[in-house]
């Protein structure tokens, strides 16, 4: 439930303390660190300008959102042609106030209209005086804003009455205002600026056709009202089109975001596959270097031993056909030959036992001796193989720059 607007300074303090201390869904949308400053601004405003009363009301944004905000509703006094008049205004404290300026509207009554082409008030009543455009937090405040509105509107009033004028040469920019004590129909009974009808109009260029001039002004007023209605309808249609366009674009953006997520997943898969291919390529390049080195070794061996078999193939000694290049290779060849020979002997002994050509106890003693000798040869071969691997790695490291180029 929205509290009723206050009627005196103490009631104003209680009203502001109540609405600014509310919590939950009914809380006003101001940040906690600015509520005390908002309260002080409104109290100072009501002290210097009692005609402006703080209230809470529903504010509708341009995008259609509605929110419950504080406002200062009332009149701002101006001095025009040495006479004081009151301009009805509403000062809305938006959600970002006081870090951002409030939203100010002139609030014409039913028999007032907004002056066309006013430098600081647009046709919808929105005020844009320099003080609002140069708003600086936290020094700017509502009291100075009210003084600025009085000064600006005193130089160029934004409102005038819709009453017809029998003078055909009359122009709104040349109008004067009725006295400040005049009160007419409309909200709150505020004294307001209005056009003063001359008591003795100058002679009409149409002779006695003063009624024609009055009818012309009435027709112009009707045309102005129709124009405003058409503009309002156009604004509503444009607003509805914008909402529909926004919803359509939002759906399209959701689709694009989904497609973007799918593309990012595929990008990760492609990058992963590319990395695997690069790793395989590096492994193949390393293998290619090993093959090239082995090819060089084999080609060198073939060139060295190409002519050895010519003319003497019938006297070849099998044991001397292959020569070991170093001591490790010779030791490896001997250990491997002994290991394989023992394998053959053990196989033959098993056959002899199965056929009954050899006693079983003699078979066990012989196999035990052979296994012991085979174990030592295999251990020696393992050590020799490790030494050869170290030598091969060192050789590959020495040859790698030549194959890389």
Short mmCIF file of C-alpha atoms in Angstrom, two decimals:
data_model
loop_
_atom_site.label_atom_id
_atom_site.label_comp_id
_atom_site.label_asym_id
_atom_site.label_seq_id
_atom_site.Cartn_x
_atom_site.Cartn_y
_atom_site.Cartn_z
CA UNK A 1 0.00 0.00 0.00
CA UNK A 2 1.48 3.39 -1.07
CA UNK A 3 1.46 6.00 1.75
CA UNK A 4 -0.60 9.13 1.14
CA UNK A 5 1.37 12.31 0.38
CA UNK A 6 2.30 14.42 3.42
CA UNK A 7 0.88 17.86 4.21
CA UNK A 8 3.53 19.41 6.51
CA UNK A 9 7.25 19.22 7.20
CA UNK A 10 7.00 16.67 10.03
CA UNK A 11 4.65 14.52 7.97
CA UNK A 12 7.08 14.78 5.05
CA UNK A 13 9.92 13.49 7.24
CA UNK A 14 7.80 10.57 8.45
CA UNK A 15 6.60 9.83 4.92
CA UNK A 16 10.13 9.74 3.46
CA UNK A 17 11.47 7.66 6.36
CA UNK A 18 8.63 5.17 5.84
CA UNK A 19 8.91 4.71 2.08
CA UNK A 20 12.72 4.64 2.04
CA UNK A 21 12.94 2.08 4.85
CA UNK A 22 10.61 -0.44 3.21
CA UNK A 23 12.04 -3.84 2.30
CA UNK A 24 10.89 -6.68 0.09
CA UNK A 25 8.80 -6.40 -3.09
CA UNK A 26 7.38 -3.01 -2.08
CA UNK A 27 10.82 -1.42 -1.56
CA UNK A 28 11.78 1.53 -3.74
CA UNK A 29 14.55 0.68 -6.25
CA UNK A 30 17.24 2.96 -4.81
CA UNK A 31 20.61 1.76 -3.54
CA UNK A 32 20.99 1.66 0.23
CA UNK A 33 23.99 4.02 0.27
CA UNK A 34 21.99 6.82 -1.42
CA UNK A 35 18.65 6.67 0.41
CA UNK A 36 19.75 9.06 3.16
CA UNK A 37 20.96 11.60 0.57
CA UNK A 38 17.66 11.28 -1.36
CA UNK A 39 15.76 11.99 1.86
CA UNK A 40 17.87 15.09 2.55
CA UNK A 41 17.41 16.38 -1.02
CA UNK A 42 13.62 16.10 -0.81
CA UNK A 43 13.45 17.67 2.67
CA UNK A 44 15.57 20.60 1.50
CA UNK A 45 13.39 20.98 -1.60
CA UNK A 46 10.13 21.05 0.38
CA UNK A 47 11.66 23.61 2.76
CA UNK A 48 12.62 26.03 -0.02
CA UNK A 49 9.72 25.16 -2.36
CA UNK A 50 6.66 24.16 -0.30
CA UNK A 51 4.56 23.90 -3.46
CA UNK A 52 6.49 20.74 -4.46
CA UNK A 53 5.32 17.72 -2.47
CA UNK A 54 7.08 14.31 -2.38
CA UNK A 55 4.97 11.36 -3.48
CA UNK A 56 5.38 7.82 -4.78
CA UNK A 57 3.90 6.88 -8.14
CA UNK A 58 4.34 4.43 -11.00
CA UNK A 59 6.81 5.52 -13.68
CA UNK A 60 6.78 3.91 -17.15
CA UNK A 61 10.10 3.69 -19.02
CA UNK A 62 10.40 3.99 -22.78
CA UNK A 63 10.81 0.20 -23.09
CA UNK A 64 7.49 -0.41 -21.30
CA UNK A 65 8.91 -1.27 -17.87
CA UNK A 66 7.02 0.14 -14.89
CA UNK A 67 8.55 0.91 -11.51
CA UNK A 68 7.42 2.65 -8.32
CA UNK A 69 9.50 5.83 -7.80
CA UNK A 70 9.61 8.97 -5.72
CA UNK A 71 8.50 12.24 -7.32
CA UNK A 72 8.16 15.89 -6.37
CA UNK A 73 4.81 17.04 -7.73
CA UNK A 74 3.64 20.64 -7.66
CA UNK A 75 4.46 24.01 -9.11
CA UNK A 76 7.57 26.10 -9.69
CA UNK A 77 7.12 29.89 -9.29
CA UNK A 78 8.37 32.13 -12.09
CA UNK A 79 8.49 35.89 -12.57
CA UNK A 80 7.31 36.96 -16.01
CA UNK A 81 6.73 40.63 -16.90
CA UNK A 82 7.06 41.54 -13.19
CA UNK A 83 4.23 39.14 -12.26
CA UNK A 84 4.60 35.80 -10.44
CA UNK A 85 3.10 32.69 -12.03
CA UNK A 86 3.26 28.98 -11.17
CA UNK A 87 4.36 26.31 -13.65
CA UNK A 88 3.10 22.77 -12.80
CA UNK A 89 5.97 20.27 -12.93
CA UNK A 90 6.79 16.71 -11.85
CA UNK A 91 10.34 15.81 -10.82
CA UNK A 92 10.87 12.02 -11.01
CA UNK A 93 13.75 10.53 -9.00
CA UNK A 94 14.83 7.63 -11.22
CA UNK A 95 16.52 4.45 -9.99
CA UNK A 96 20.04 5.85 -10.50
CA UNK A 97 19.37 9.12 -8.64
CA UNK A 98 21.34 11.00 -7.28
CA UNK A 99 24.30 9.70 -9.29
CA UNK A 100 22.32 10.64 -12.40
CA UNK A 101 19.92 13.57 -12.85
CA UNK A 102 16.19 13.27 -12.21
CA UNK A 103 13.61 13.22 -14.98
CA UNK A 104 11.61 16.46 -15.10
CA UNK A 105 8.31 17.02 -16.94
CA UNK A 106 6.05 20.04 -17.15
CA UNK A 107 2.54 18.96 -16.19
CA UNK A 108 0.00 21.11 -18.08
CA UNK A 109 -3.63 21.12 -16.98
CA UNK A 110 -6.44 20.38 -19.39
CA UNK A 111 -6.73 23.97 -20.55
CA UNK A 112 -2.97 24.41 -21.11
CA UNK A 113 -0.73 23.32 -23.92
CA UNK A 114 3.05 23.19 -24.25
CA UNK A 115 4.67 25.97 -26.21
CA UNK A 116 5.89 24.77 -29.57
CA UNK A 117 9.64 24.89 -30.34
CA UNK A 118 10.57 25.64 -26.74
CA UNK A 119 14.38 25.40 -26.36
CA UNK A 120 14.26 23.35 -23.15
CA UNK A 121 10.89 21.49 -23.27
CA UNK A 122 9.98 18.98 -25.96
CA UNK A 123 6.38 18.35 -27.15
CA UNK A 124 5.95 15.52 -24.64
CA UNK A 125 6.80 17.86 -21.74
CA UNK A 126 10.29 16.50 -20.99
CA UNK A 127 12.56 19.22 -19.61
CA UNK A 128 16.25 19.41 -20.53
CA UNK A 129 17.65 22.53 -18.88
CA UNK A 130 21.46 22.96 -18.71
CA UNK A 131 21.53 22.09 -14.99
CA UNK A 132 20.23 18.58 -15.78
CA UNK A 133 22.68 18.14 -18.65
CA UNK A 134 25.60 19.20 -16.42
CA UNK A 135 24.50 17.19 -13.36
CA UNK A 136 27.47 16.38 -11.08
CA UNK A 137 27.20 13.89 -8.21
CA UNK A 138 27.14 14.60 -5.26
CA UNK A 139 27.13 18.41 -5.49
CA UNK A 140 24.00 18.74 -7.68
CA UNK A 141 20.68 18.77 -5.82
CA UNK A 142 16.94 19.41 -6.19
CA UNK A 143 16.98 22.89 -4.60
CA UNK A 144 19.37 24.26 -7.22
CA UNK A 145 17.37 22.45 -9.90
CA UNK A 146 14.15 24.20 -8.80
CA UNK A 147 15.92 27.57 -8.91
CA UNK A 148 17.22 26.79 -12.40
CA UNK A 149 13.70 25.85 -13.57
CA UNK A 150 12.30 29.11 -12.19
CA UNK A 151 15.01 31.13 -13.92
CA UNK A 152 14.74 29.39 -17.30
CA UNK A 153 10.93 29.32 -17.37
CA UNK A 154 10.81 32.97 -16.25
CA UNK A 155 12.75 33.97 -19.37
CA UNK A 156 10.66 31.77 -21.68
CA UNK A 157 7.48 30.21 -20.19
CA UNK A 158 6.82 26.70 -21.55
CA UNK A 159 3.00 26.72 -21.18
CA UNK A 160 0.12 28.86 -22.36
CA UNK A 161 -3.65 28.66 -22.22
CA UNK A 162 -5.76 27.12 -24.98
CA UNK A 163 -8.39 29.90 -24.70
CA UNK A 164 -9.19 31.47 -28.03
CA UNK A 165 -8.15 35.03 -28.78
CA UNK A 166 -10.35 37.22 -30.99
CA UNK A 167 -7.31 39.10 -32.25
CA UNK A 168 -6.19 37.54 -35.56
CA UNK A 169 -2.78 39.17 -35.19
CA UNK A 170 -2.24 37.48 -31.82
CA UNK A 171 0.70 35.03 -31.50
CA UNK A 172 1.37 32.75 -28.48
CA UNK A 173 4.96 33.96 -28.14
CA UNK A 174 3.65 37.51 -27.62
CA UNK A 175 1.08 36.52 -24.98
CA UNK A 176 0.88 37.72 -21.41
CA UNK A 177 -0.38 35.76 -18.47
CA UNK A 178 -3.31 36.07 -16.15
CA UNK A 179 -2.63 37.07 -12.59
CA UNK A 180 -1.06 34.57 -10.20
CA UNK A 181 -4.19 34.45 -8.09
CA UNK A 182 -6.27 32.91 -10.89
CA UNK A 183 -7.29 29.29 -10.35
CA UNK A 184 -9.01 27.21 -13.01
CA UNK A 185 -10.21 23.68 -13.52
CA UNK A 186 -7.72 20.85 -13.47
CA UNK A 187 -5.64 19.03 -10.96
CA UNK A 188 -4.83 20.58 -7.61
CA UNK A 189 -6.15 24.04 -8.49
CA UNK A 190 -2.63 25.41 -9.06
CA UNK A 191 -2.38 29.07 -10.12
CA UNK A 192 -0.96 28.67 -13.59
CA UNK A 193 0.10 30.81 -16.55
CA UNK A 194 -2.58 31.41 -19.13
CA UNK A 195 -3.24 33.76 -22.01
CA UNK A 196 -4.90 37.02 -21.04
CA UNK A 197 -7.71 37.99 -23.40
CA UNK A 198 -7.41 41.68 -24.31
CA UNK A 199 -10.36 43.73 -23.08
CA UNK A 200 -10.26 46.02 -26.14
CA UNK A 201 -8.93 44.13 -29.16
CA UNK A 202 -7.52 46.22 -31.98
CA UNK A 203 -9.63 46.71 -35.09
CA UNK A 204 -9.79 43.56 -37.15
CA UNK A 205 -8.67 43.67 -40.78
CA UNK A 206 -11.88 41.74 -41.49
CA UNK A 207 -14.10 44.58 -40.30
CA UNK A 208 -16.89 43.26 -38.17
CA UNK A 209 -15.91 39.66 -38.84
CA UNK A 210 -14.33 39.09 -35.45
CA UNK A 211 -16.24 35.82 -35.21
CA UNK A 212 -14.41 34.56 -38.28
CA UNK A 213 -11.07 35.13 -36.60
CA UNK A 214 -12.24 33.36 -33.45
CA UNK A 215 -13.49 30.44 -35.50
CA UNK A 216 -10.13 30.29 -37.23
CA UNK A 217 -8.31 30.05 -33.89
CA UNK A 218 -10.71 27.34 -32.73
CA UNK A 219 -10.06 25.40 -35.93
CA UNK A 220 -6.33 25.78 -35.39
CA UNK A 221 -6.71 24.47 -31.82
CA UNK A 222 -8.76 21.48 -33.06
CA UNK A 223 -6.13 20.79 -35.68
CA UNK A 224 -3.45 20.97 -33.00
CA UNK A 225 -5.33 18.50 -30.80
CA UNK A 226 -5.82 16.13 -33.74
CA UNK A 227 -2.14 16.44 -34.58
CA UNK A 228 -1.16 15.49 -31.03
CA UNK A 229 -3.48 12.48 -31.11
CA UNK A 230 -1.98 11.32 -34.40
CA UNK A 231 1.52 11.77 -33.00
CA UNK A 232 0.59 9.74 -29.91
CA UNK A 233 -0.84 6.97 -32.07
CA UNK A 234 2.31 6.95 -34.18
CA UNK A 235 4.48 6.80 -31.07
CA UNK A 236 2.45 3.86 -29.73
CA UNK A 237 2.66 2.04 -33.07
CA UNK A 238 6.41 2.63 -33.29
CA UNK A 239 6.82 1.44 -29.72
CA UNK A 240 4.88 -1.75 -30.47
CA UNK A 241 6.91 -2.34 -33.63
CA UNK A 242 10.11 -1.84 -31.66
CA UNK A 243 9.02 -4.38 -29.05
CA UNK A 244 8.16 -6.95 -31.72
CA UNK A 245 11.42 -6.23 -33.53
CA UNK A 246 13.33 -6.58 -30.27
CA UNK A 247 11.71 -9.94 -29.49
CA UNK A 248 12.47 -11.20 -33.00
CA UNK A 249 16.08 -10.07 -32.81
CA UNK A 250 16.39 -11.61 -29.34
CA UNK A 251 15.24 -14.99 -30.68
CA UNK A 252 17.67 -14.69 -33.58
CA UNK A 253 20.49 -13.82 -31.20
CA UNK A 254 19.70 -16.90 -29.11
CA UNK A 255 19.94 -19.02 -32.25
CA UNK A 256 23.24 -17.38 -33.17
CA UNK A 257 24.59 -17.98 -29.67
CA UNK A 258 23.64 -21.67 -29.94
CA UNK A 259 25.33 -21.91 -33.34
CA UNK A 260 28.37 -20.17 -31.89
CA UNK A 261 28.58 -22.74 -29.08
CA UNK A 262 28.42 -25.60 -31.63
CA UNK A 263 31.13 -23.97 -33.75
CA UNK A 264 33.35 -23.53 -30.72
CA UNK A 265 32.98 -27.22 -29.90
CA UNK A 266 33.93 -28.12 -33.46
CA UNK A 267 36.84 -25.73 -33.30
CA UNK A 268 38.15 -27.52 -30.21
CA UNK A 269 37.81 -30.89 -31.97
CA UNK A 270 39.65 -29.58 -35.04
CA UNK A 271 42.44 -28.12 -32.90
CA UNK A 272 42.74 -31.40 -31.02
CA UNK A 273 42.95 -33.39 -34.26
CA UNK A 274 45.47 -30.93 -35.66
CA UNK A 275 47.66 -31.31 -32.58
CA UNK A 276 47.55 -35.10 -32.87
CA UNK A 277 48.53 -34.89 -36.54
CA UNK A 278 51.44 -32.61 -35.70
CA UNK A 279 52.63 -35.04 -33.00
CA UNK A 280 52.44 -37.90 -35.49
CA UNK A 281 54.32 -35.85 -38.06
CA UNK A 282 57.10 -35.17 -35.56
CA UNK A 283 57.28 -38.89 -34.74
CA UNK A 284 57.45 -39.78 -38.45
CA UNK A 285 60.18 -37.20 -39.05
CA UNK A 286 62.22 -38.72 -36.21
CA UNK A 287 61.66 -42.21 -37.61
CA UNK A 288 62.68 -40.95 -41.05
CA UNK A 289 65.97 -39.69 -39.64
CA UNK A 290 66.64 -43.12 -38.09
CA UNK A 291 65.86 -44.85 -41.38
CA UNK A 292 68.14 -42.47 -43.29
CA UNK A 293 70.97 -43.11 -40.88
CA UNK A 294 70.49 -46.87 -41.10
CA UNK A 295 70.38 -46.57 -44.90
CA UNK A 296 73.71 -44.75 -44.87
CA UNK A 297 75.21 -47.46 -42.71
CA UNK A 298 73.91 -50.26 -44.96
CA UNK A 299 75.00 -48.49 -48.15
CA UNK A 300 78.48 -47.98 -46.72
CA UNK A 301 78.65 -51.67 -45.76
CA UNK A 302 77.52 -52.74 -49.24
CA UNK A 303 80.11 -50.53 -50.94
CA UNK A 304 82.82 -51.89 -48.67
CA UNK A 305 81.93 -55.57 -49.17
CA UNK A 306 80.72 -55.49 -52.77
CA UNK A 307 83.83 -57.07 -54.35
CA UNK A 308 84.75 -59.56 -51.68
CA UNK A 309 82.65 -62.44 -53.11
CA UNK A 310 83.90 -62.22 -56.70
CA UNK A 311 85.77 -65.36 -57.76
CA UNK A 312 85.90 -67.08 -54.35
CA UNK A 313 82.36 -67.97 -53.35
CA UNK A 314 83.14 -71.70 -52.99
CA UNK A 315 85.73 -71.10 -50.24
CA UNK A 316 83.61 -68.80 -48.02
CA UNK A 317 83.95 -69.34 -44.28
CA UNK A 318 80.51 -68.77 -42.78
CA UNK A 319 81.93 -67.81 -39.42
CA UNK A 320 84.04 -65.07 -40.98
CA UNK A 321 81.41 -63.72 -43.37
CA UNK A 322 80.26 -61.07 -40.89
CA UNK A 323 82.84 -59.10 -38.98
CA UNK A 324 81.98 -57.18 -35.85
CA UNK A 325 82.74 -53.49 -36.02
CA UNK A 326 83.69 -53.19 -32.35
CA UNK A 327 84.26 -55.17 -29.18
CA UNK A 328 80.67 -54.75 -27.98
CA UNK A 329 79.28 -56.16 -31.20
CA UNK A 330 81.64 -59.13 -31.05
CA UNK A 331 80.71 -59.82 -27.41
CA UNK A 332 77.00 -59.50 -28.27
CA UNK A 333 77.41 -61.95 -31.15
CA UNK A 334 79.15 -64.50 -28.95
CA UNK A 335 76.59 -64.25 -26.11
CA UNK A 336 73.67 -64.58 -28.54
CA UNK A 337 75.29 -67.59 -30.27
CA UNK A 338 75.87 -69.36 -26.95
CA UNK A 339 72.28 -68.60 -25.82
CA UNK A 340 70.75 -70.04 -28.99
CA UNK A 341 73.08 -73.06 -28.93
CA UNK A 342 72.04 -73.88 -25.36
CA UNK A 343 68.36 -73.61 -26.46
CA UNK A 344 69.03 -76.19 -29.17
CA UNK A 345 70.90 -78.52 -26.77
CA UNK A 346 68.09 -78.38 -24.17
CA UNK A 347 65.55 -79.15 -26.92
CA UNK A 348 67.61 -82.17 -28.03
CA UNK A 349 67.98 -83.40 -24.44
CA UNK A 350 64.19 -83.23 -23.99
CA UNK A 351 63.74 -85.38 -27.09
CA UNK A 352 66.32 -87.89 -25.78
CA UNK A 353 64.55 -88.18 -22.42
CA UNK A 354 61.20 -88.68 -24.15
CA UNK A 355 62.65 -91.47 -26.32
CA UNK A 356 64.39 -93.14 -23.36
CA UNK A 357 67.89 -92.59 -24.73
CA UNK A 358 69.01 -90.65 -21.67
CA UNK A 359 68.40 -91.23 -17.95
CA UNK A 360 66.24 -88.61 -16.29
CA UNK A 361 68.69 -87.78 -13.47
CA UNK A 362 71.48 -87.16 -15.97
CA UNK A 363 69.08 -84.95 -17.94
CA UNK A 364 68.37 -82.81 -14.85
CA UNK A 365 72.08 -82.36 -14.02
CA UNK A 366 72.93 -81.41 -17.58
CA UNK A 367 70.02 -78.98 -17.92
CA UNK A 368 70.96 -77.32 -14.63
CA UNK A 369 74.53 -76.68 -15.80
CA UNK A 370 73.38 -75.42 -19.20
CA UNK A 371 70.75 -73.10 -17.63
CA UNK A 372 73.38 -71.57 -15.38
CA UNK A 373 75.64 -70.83 -18.33
CA UNK A 374 72.67 -69.51 -20.37
CA UNK A 375 71.69 -67.10 -17.55
CA UNK A 376 75.17 -65.54 -17.44
CA UNK A 377 75.26 -65.13 -21.20
CA UNK A 378 71.83 -63.49 -21.26
CA UNK A 379 72.81 -61.08 -18.47
CA UNK A 380 75.95 -60.16 -20.34
CA UNK A 381 73.95 -59.64 -23.55
CA UNK A 382 71.55 -57.28 -21.70
CA UNK A 383 74.42 -55.14 -20.45
CA UNK A 384 76.02 -55.06 -23.91
CA UNK A 385 72.67 -54.06 -25.48
CA UNK A 386 72.33 -51.14 -23.04
CA UNK A 387 75.84 -49.95 -23.86
CA UNK A 388 75.08 -50.17 -27.60
CA UNK A 389 71.88 -48.13 -27.17
CA UNK A 390 73.81 -45.34 -25.46
CA UNK A 391 76.37 -45.35 -28.24
CA UNK A 392 73.60 -45.27 -30.89
CA UNK A 393 71.87 -42.30 -29.22
CA UNK A 394 75.13 -40.41 -29.11
CA UNK A 395 75.69 -41.15 -32.81
CA UNK A 396 72.16 -39.97 -33.72
CA UNK A 397 72.70 -36.73 -31.82
CA UNK A 398 75.91 -36.14 -33.73
CA UNK A 399 74.29 -36.81 -37.13
CA UNK A 400 70.98 -35.02 -36.53
CA UNK A 401 72.11 -31.52 -37.70
CA UNK A 402 73.23 -32.93 -41.07
CA UNK A 403 69.82 -34.52 -41.79
CA UNK A 404 67.90 -31.54 -40.49
CA UNK A 405 69.45 -29.34 -43.17
#
